[in-house]
Short mmCIF file of C-alpha atoms (C1' of nucleotides) in Angstrom, two decimals:
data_model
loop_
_atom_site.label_atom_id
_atom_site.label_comp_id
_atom_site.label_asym_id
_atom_site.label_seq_id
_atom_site.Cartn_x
_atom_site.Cartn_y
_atom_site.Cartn_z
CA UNK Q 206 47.94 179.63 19.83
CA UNK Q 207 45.84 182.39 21.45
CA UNK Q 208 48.05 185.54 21.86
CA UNK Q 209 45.94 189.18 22.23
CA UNK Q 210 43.91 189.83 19.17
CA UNK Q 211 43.03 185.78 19.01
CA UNK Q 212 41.90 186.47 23.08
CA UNK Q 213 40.24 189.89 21.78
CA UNK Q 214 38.25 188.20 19.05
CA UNK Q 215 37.02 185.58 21.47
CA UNK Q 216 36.08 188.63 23.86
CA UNK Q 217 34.48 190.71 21.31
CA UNK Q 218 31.86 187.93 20.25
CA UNK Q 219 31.62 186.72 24.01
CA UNK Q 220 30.52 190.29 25.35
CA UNK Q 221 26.98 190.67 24.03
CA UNK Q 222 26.10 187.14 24.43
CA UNK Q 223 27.59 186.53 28.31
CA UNK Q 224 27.19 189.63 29.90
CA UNK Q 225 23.87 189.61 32.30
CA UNK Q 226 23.61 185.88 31.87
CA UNK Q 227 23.54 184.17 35.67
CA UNK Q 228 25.32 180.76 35.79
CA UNK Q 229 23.05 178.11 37.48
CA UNK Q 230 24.87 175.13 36.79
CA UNK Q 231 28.91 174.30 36.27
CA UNK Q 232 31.17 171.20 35.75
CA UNK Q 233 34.64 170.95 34.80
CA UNK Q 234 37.09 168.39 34.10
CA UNK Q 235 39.10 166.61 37.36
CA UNK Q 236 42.32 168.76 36.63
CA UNK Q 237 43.15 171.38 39.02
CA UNK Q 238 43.44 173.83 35.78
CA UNK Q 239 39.96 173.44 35.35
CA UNK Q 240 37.81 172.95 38.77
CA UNK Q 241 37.17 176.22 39.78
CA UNK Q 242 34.92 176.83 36.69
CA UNK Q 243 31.97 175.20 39.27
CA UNK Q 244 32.70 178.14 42.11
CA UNK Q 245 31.26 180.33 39.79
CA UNK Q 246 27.44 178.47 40.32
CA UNK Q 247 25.17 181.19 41.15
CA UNK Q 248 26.81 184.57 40.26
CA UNK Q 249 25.90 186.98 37.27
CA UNK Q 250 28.40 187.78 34.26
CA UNK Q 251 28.65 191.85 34.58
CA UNK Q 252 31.08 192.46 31.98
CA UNK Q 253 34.07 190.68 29.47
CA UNK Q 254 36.77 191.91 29.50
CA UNK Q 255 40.67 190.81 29.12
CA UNK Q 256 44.29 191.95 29.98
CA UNK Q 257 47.44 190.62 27.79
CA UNK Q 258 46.19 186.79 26.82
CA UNK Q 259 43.73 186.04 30.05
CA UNK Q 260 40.34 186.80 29.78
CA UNK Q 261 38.64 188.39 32.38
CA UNK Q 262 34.67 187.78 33.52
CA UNK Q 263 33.58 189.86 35.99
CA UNK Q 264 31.04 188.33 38.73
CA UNK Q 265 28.41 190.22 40.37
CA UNK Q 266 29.16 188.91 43.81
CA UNK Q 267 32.79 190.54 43.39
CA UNK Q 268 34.80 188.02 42.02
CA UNK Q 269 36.37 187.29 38.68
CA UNK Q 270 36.44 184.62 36.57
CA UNK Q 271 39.86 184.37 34.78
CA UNK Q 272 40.18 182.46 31.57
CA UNK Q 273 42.89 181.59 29.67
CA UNK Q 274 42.67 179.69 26.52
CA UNK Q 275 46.63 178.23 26.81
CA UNK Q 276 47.19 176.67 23.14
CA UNK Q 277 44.35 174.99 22.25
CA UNK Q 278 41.32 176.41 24.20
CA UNK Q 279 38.61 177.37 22.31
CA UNK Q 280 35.17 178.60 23.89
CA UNK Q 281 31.96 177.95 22.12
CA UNK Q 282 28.19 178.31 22.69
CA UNK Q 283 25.71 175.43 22.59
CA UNK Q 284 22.08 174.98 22.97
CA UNK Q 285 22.46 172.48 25.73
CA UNK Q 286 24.82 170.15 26.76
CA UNK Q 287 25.53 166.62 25.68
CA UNK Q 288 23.85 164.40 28.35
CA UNK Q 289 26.13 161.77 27.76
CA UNK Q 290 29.29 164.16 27.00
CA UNK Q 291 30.78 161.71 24.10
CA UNK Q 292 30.33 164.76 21.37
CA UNK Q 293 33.73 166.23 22.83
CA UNK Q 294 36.18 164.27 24.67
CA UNK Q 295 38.28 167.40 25.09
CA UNK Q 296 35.57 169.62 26.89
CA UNK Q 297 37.36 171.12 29.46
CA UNK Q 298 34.71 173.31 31.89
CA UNK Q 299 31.23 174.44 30.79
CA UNK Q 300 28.55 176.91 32.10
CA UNK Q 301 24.57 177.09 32.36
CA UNK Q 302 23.95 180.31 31.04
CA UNK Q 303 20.30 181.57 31.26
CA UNK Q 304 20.09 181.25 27.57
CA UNK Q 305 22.55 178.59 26.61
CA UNK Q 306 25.73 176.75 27.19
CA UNK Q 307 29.24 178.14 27.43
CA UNK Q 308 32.27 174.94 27.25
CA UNK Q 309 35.88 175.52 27.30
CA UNK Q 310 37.29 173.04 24.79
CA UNK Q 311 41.26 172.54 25.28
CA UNK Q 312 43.12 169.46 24.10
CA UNK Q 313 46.61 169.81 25.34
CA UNK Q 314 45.03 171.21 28.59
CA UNK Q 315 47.76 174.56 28.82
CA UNK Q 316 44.38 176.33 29.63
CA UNK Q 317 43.09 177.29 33.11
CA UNK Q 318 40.39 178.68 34.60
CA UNK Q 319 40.58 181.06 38.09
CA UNK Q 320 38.12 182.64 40.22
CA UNK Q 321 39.59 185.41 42.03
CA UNK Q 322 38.58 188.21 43.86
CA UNK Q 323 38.27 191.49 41.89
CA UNK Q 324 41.39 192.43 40.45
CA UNK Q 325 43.70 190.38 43.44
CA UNK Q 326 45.77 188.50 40.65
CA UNK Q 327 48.17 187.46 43.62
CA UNK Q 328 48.16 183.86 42.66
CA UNK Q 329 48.02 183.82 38.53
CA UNK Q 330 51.93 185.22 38.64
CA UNK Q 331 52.12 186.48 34.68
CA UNK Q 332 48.69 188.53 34.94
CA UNK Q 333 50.02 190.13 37.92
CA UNK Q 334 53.08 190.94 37.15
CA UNK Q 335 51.94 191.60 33.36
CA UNK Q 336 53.16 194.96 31.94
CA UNK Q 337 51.17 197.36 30.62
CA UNK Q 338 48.38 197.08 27.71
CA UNK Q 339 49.91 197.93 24.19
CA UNK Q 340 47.87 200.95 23.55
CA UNK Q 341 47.96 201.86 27.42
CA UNK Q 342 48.80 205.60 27.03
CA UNK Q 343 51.34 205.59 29.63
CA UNK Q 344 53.49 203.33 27.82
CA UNK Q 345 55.67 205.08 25.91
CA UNK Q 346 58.74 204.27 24.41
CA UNK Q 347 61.22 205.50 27.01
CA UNK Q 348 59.03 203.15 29.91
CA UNK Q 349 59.36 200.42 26.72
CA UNK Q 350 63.33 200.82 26.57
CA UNK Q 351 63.63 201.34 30.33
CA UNK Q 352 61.85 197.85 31.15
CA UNK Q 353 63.88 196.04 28.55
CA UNK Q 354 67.03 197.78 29.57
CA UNK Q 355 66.11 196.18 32.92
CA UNK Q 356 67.27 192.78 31.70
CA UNK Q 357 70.42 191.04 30.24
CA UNK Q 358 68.09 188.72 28.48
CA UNK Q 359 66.85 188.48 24.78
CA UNK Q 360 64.24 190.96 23.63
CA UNK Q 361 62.51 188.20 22.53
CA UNK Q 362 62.84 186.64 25.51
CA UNK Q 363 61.29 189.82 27.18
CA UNK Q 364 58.31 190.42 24.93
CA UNK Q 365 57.11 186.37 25.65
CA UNK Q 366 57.83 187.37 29.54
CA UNK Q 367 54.79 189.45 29.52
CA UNK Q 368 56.54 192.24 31.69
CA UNK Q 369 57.32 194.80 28.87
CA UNK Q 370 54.25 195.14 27.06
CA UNK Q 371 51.05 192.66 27.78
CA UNK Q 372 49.77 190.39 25.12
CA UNK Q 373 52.65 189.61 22.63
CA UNK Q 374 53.05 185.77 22.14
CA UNK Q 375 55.39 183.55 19.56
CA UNK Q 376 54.18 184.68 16.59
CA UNK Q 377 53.61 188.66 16.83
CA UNK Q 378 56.55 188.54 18.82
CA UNK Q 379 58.61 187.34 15.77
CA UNK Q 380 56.57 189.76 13.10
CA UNK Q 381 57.01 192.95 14.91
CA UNK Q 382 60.68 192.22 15.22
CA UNK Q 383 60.88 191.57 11.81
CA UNK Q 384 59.00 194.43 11.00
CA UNK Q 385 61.66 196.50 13.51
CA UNK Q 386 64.58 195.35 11.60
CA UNK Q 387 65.70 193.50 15.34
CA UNK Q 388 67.88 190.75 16.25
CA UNK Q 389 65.62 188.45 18.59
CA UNK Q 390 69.29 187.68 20.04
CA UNK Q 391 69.87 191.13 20.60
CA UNK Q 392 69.70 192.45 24.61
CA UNK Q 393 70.15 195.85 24.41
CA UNK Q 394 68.43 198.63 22.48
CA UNK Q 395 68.91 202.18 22.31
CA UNK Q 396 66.11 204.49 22.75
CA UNK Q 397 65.16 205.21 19.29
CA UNK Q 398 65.28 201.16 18.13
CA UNK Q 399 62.66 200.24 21.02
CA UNK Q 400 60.61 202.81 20.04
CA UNK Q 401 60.60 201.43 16.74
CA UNK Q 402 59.90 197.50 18.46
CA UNK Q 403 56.80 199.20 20.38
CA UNK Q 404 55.33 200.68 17.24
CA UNK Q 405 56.04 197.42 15.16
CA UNK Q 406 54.18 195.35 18.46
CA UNK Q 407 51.22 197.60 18.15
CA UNK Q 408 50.83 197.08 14.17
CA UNK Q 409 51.66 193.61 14.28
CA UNK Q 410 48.57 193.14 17.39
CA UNK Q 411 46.07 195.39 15.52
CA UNK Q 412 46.35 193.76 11.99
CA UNK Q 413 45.53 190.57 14.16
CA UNK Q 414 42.56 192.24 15.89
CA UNK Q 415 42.08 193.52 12.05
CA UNK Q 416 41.88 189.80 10.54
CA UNK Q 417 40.32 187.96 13.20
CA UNK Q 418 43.26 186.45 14.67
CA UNK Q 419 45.95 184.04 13.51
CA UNK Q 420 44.90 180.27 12.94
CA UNK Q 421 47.72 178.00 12.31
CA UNK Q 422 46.07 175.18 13.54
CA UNK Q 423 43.53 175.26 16.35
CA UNK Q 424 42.60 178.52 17.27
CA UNK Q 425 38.71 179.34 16.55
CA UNK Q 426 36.49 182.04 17.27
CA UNK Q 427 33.58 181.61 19.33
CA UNK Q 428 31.63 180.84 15.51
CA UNK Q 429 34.40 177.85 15.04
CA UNK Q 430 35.58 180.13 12.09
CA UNK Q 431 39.12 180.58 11.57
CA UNK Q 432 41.36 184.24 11.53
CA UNK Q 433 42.67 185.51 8.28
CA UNK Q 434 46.06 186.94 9.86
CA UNK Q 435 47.91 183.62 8.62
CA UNK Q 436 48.17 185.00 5.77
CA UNK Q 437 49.91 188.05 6.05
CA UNK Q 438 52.65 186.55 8.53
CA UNK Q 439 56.43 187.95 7.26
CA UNK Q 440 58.15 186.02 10.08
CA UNK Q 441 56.61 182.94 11.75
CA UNK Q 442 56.08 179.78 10.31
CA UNK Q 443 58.28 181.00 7.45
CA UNK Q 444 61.98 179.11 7.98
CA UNK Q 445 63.92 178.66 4.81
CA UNK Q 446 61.47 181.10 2.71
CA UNK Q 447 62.84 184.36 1.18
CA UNK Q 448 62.83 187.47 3.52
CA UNK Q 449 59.99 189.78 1.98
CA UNK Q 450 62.38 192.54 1.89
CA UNK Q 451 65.61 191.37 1.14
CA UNK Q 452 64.77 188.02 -0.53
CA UNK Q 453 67.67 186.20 1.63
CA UNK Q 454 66.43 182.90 3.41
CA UNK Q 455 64.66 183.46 6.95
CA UNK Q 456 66.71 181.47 9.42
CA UNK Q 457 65.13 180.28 12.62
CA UNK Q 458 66.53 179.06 16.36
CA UNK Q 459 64.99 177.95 19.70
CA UNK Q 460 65.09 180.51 21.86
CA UNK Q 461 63.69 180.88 25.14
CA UNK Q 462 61.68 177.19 24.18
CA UNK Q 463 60.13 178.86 21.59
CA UNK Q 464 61.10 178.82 17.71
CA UNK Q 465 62.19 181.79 16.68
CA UNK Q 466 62.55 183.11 12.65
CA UNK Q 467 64.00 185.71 11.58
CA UNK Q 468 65.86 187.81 8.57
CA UNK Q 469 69.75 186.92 9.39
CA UNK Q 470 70.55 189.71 6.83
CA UNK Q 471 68.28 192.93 7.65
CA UNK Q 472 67.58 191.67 11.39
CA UNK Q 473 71.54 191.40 12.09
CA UNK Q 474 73.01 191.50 15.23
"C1'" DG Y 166 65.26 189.66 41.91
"C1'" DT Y 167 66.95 187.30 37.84
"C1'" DA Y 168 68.19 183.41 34.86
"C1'" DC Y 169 67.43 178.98 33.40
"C1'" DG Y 170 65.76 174.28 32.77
"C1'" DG Y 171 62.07 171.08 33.19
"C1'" DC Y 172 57.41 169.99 33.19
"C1'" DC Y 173 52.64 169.83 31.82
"C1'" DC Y 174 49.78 167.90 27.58
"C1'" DT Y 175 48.33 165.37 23.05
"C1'" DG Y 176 47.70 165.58 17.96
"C1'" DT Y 177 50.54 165.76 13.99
"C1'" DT Y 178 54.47 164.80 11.37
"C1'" DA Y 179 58.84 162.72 10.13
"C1'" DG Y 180 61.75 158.88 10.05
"C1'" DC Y 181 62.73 154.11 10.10
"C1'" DT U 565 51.83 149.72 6.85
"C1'" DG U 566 52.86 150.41 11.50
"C1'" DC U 567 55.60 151.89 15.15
"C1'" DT U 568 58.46 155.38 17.60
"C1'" DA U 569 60.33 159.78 18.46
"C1'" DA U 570 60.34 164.55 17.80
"C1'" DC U 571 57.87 168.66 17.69
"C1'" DA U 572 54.64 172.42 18.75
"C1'" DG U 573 54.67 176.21 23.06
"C1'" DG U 574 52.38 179.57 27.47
"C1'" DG U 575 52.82 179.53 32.01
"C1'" DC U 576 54.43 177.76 36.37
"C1'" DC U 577 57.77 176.03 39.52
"C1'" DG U 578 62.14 174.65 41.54
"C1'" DT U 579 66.93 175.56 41.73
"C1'" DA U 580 71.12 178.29 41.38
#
DNA sequence: GTACGGCCCTGTTAGC
DNA sequence: TGCTAACAGGGCCGTA
């Protein structure tokens, strides 16, 4: 699933391919997640850039076009498309760039596509009220601790909420509180021990960015080639397995809808 | 404003 | 072998 370095992979190969292409044709599929990719007919890509898990396209007539990938979405390049559209049932939106095709491909269809004007986020709710970037210099640890302090709810409830830090899905949510030595259960941290969580967020997101992203299953870069970051996961996708510090069995719960793993010996409560 | 549950989606996997 | 149910989970929305 596409958290922030799988979204700033995407970005970093989309940049030098859509920026100063003008879209003269659009289609989409007939769900309201995916229509507006045909408003943006006729403008000119200026830029690619992204904030937490959305990517963001700015428009030359001052309008954005917001993209996010949900679980499944891939985007890909193509020469042209398929006239009759049978080589991907699960094509999504597409775009006539000047010098090829750009197609959203999403199967479970958590994706969605937004036009907005510049910057007015007003109606995608988690990229407006999304907290800062990870390596925004203004947040430091005291803002961290003071946002989560805000809340009576799990910290790993909070990091998937978007509002502490931008970015920070399932999976690095579950490394870099593994790496932190942190209860997911826990709701309160002192100063010092959130500080620790931010620093643990930041090296769990880079060595994604690092290795390309994290496939599990579906995600793909804009190539169709897979990250490398699976295979340094501590945490995720690792229930049952010995702790790679302590050697006691990782333990994992639903929490917040999501499955959660962790160390139950040096992440105790 | 916050907390919480349900829903959207469909391919894969487990169980019978 | 074939069918059914459970599971995966980011974001949104309604309700309390």
């Amino acid at each position: 699933m596409p958290e922030l370095p799988e979204v700033e992979t995407v970005r970093r190969e989309l940049e030098p391919q859509v920026v100063g292409q003008a879209i003269g044709e659009a289609g989409s599929h007939w769900s309201a997640k995916f229509t507006p990719a045909v408003d943006a007919i006729g403008a000119t890509i200026t830029g690619a850039g992204r904030r937490g898990k959305f990517l963001l396209l700015p428009l030359s007539d001052d309008r954005e076009l917001v993209i996010h990938l949900g679980m499944t979405g891939k985007l890909s390049f193509a020469d042209r498309l398929d006239p009759d559209g049978a080589g991907d049932p699960y094509l999504r939106a597409w775009w006539q760039l000047d010098d090829h095709v750009l197609l959203f491909h999403d199967v479970r269809r958590f994706g969605r596509i937004r036009i907005v004007p510049t910057g007015d986020y007003r109606t995608i709710p988690t990229l407006a009220n999304a907290g800062p970037e990870p390596w925004d210099p203004a947040l430091t640890a005291a803002r961290f601790h003071a946002s989560i302090a805000r809340s009576k709810r799990a910290v790993k409830t909070q990091l998937l909420s978007q509002r502490p830090v931008a970015g920070v899905g399932n999976i690095y949510a579950d490394e870099a509180l593994w790496a932190a030595q942190i209860n997911p259960k826990v709701s309160r941290l002192g100063l010092e021990r959130a500080g620790r969580l931010l620093d643990e967020v930041r090296n769990a997101l880079e060595q994604g960015i690092e290795n390309g992203g994290t496939t599990l299953r579906d995600y793909r870069n804009l190539e169709g080639g897979r990250g490398q970051n699976q295979h340094l996961l501590q945490a995720y996708g690792r229930t049952g397995l010995p702790c790679r510090r302590c050697d006691t069995p990782l333990t994992s719960e639903v929490i917040d809808a999501r499955t959660t793993v962790w160390c139950p010996r040096c992440q105790r409560r």
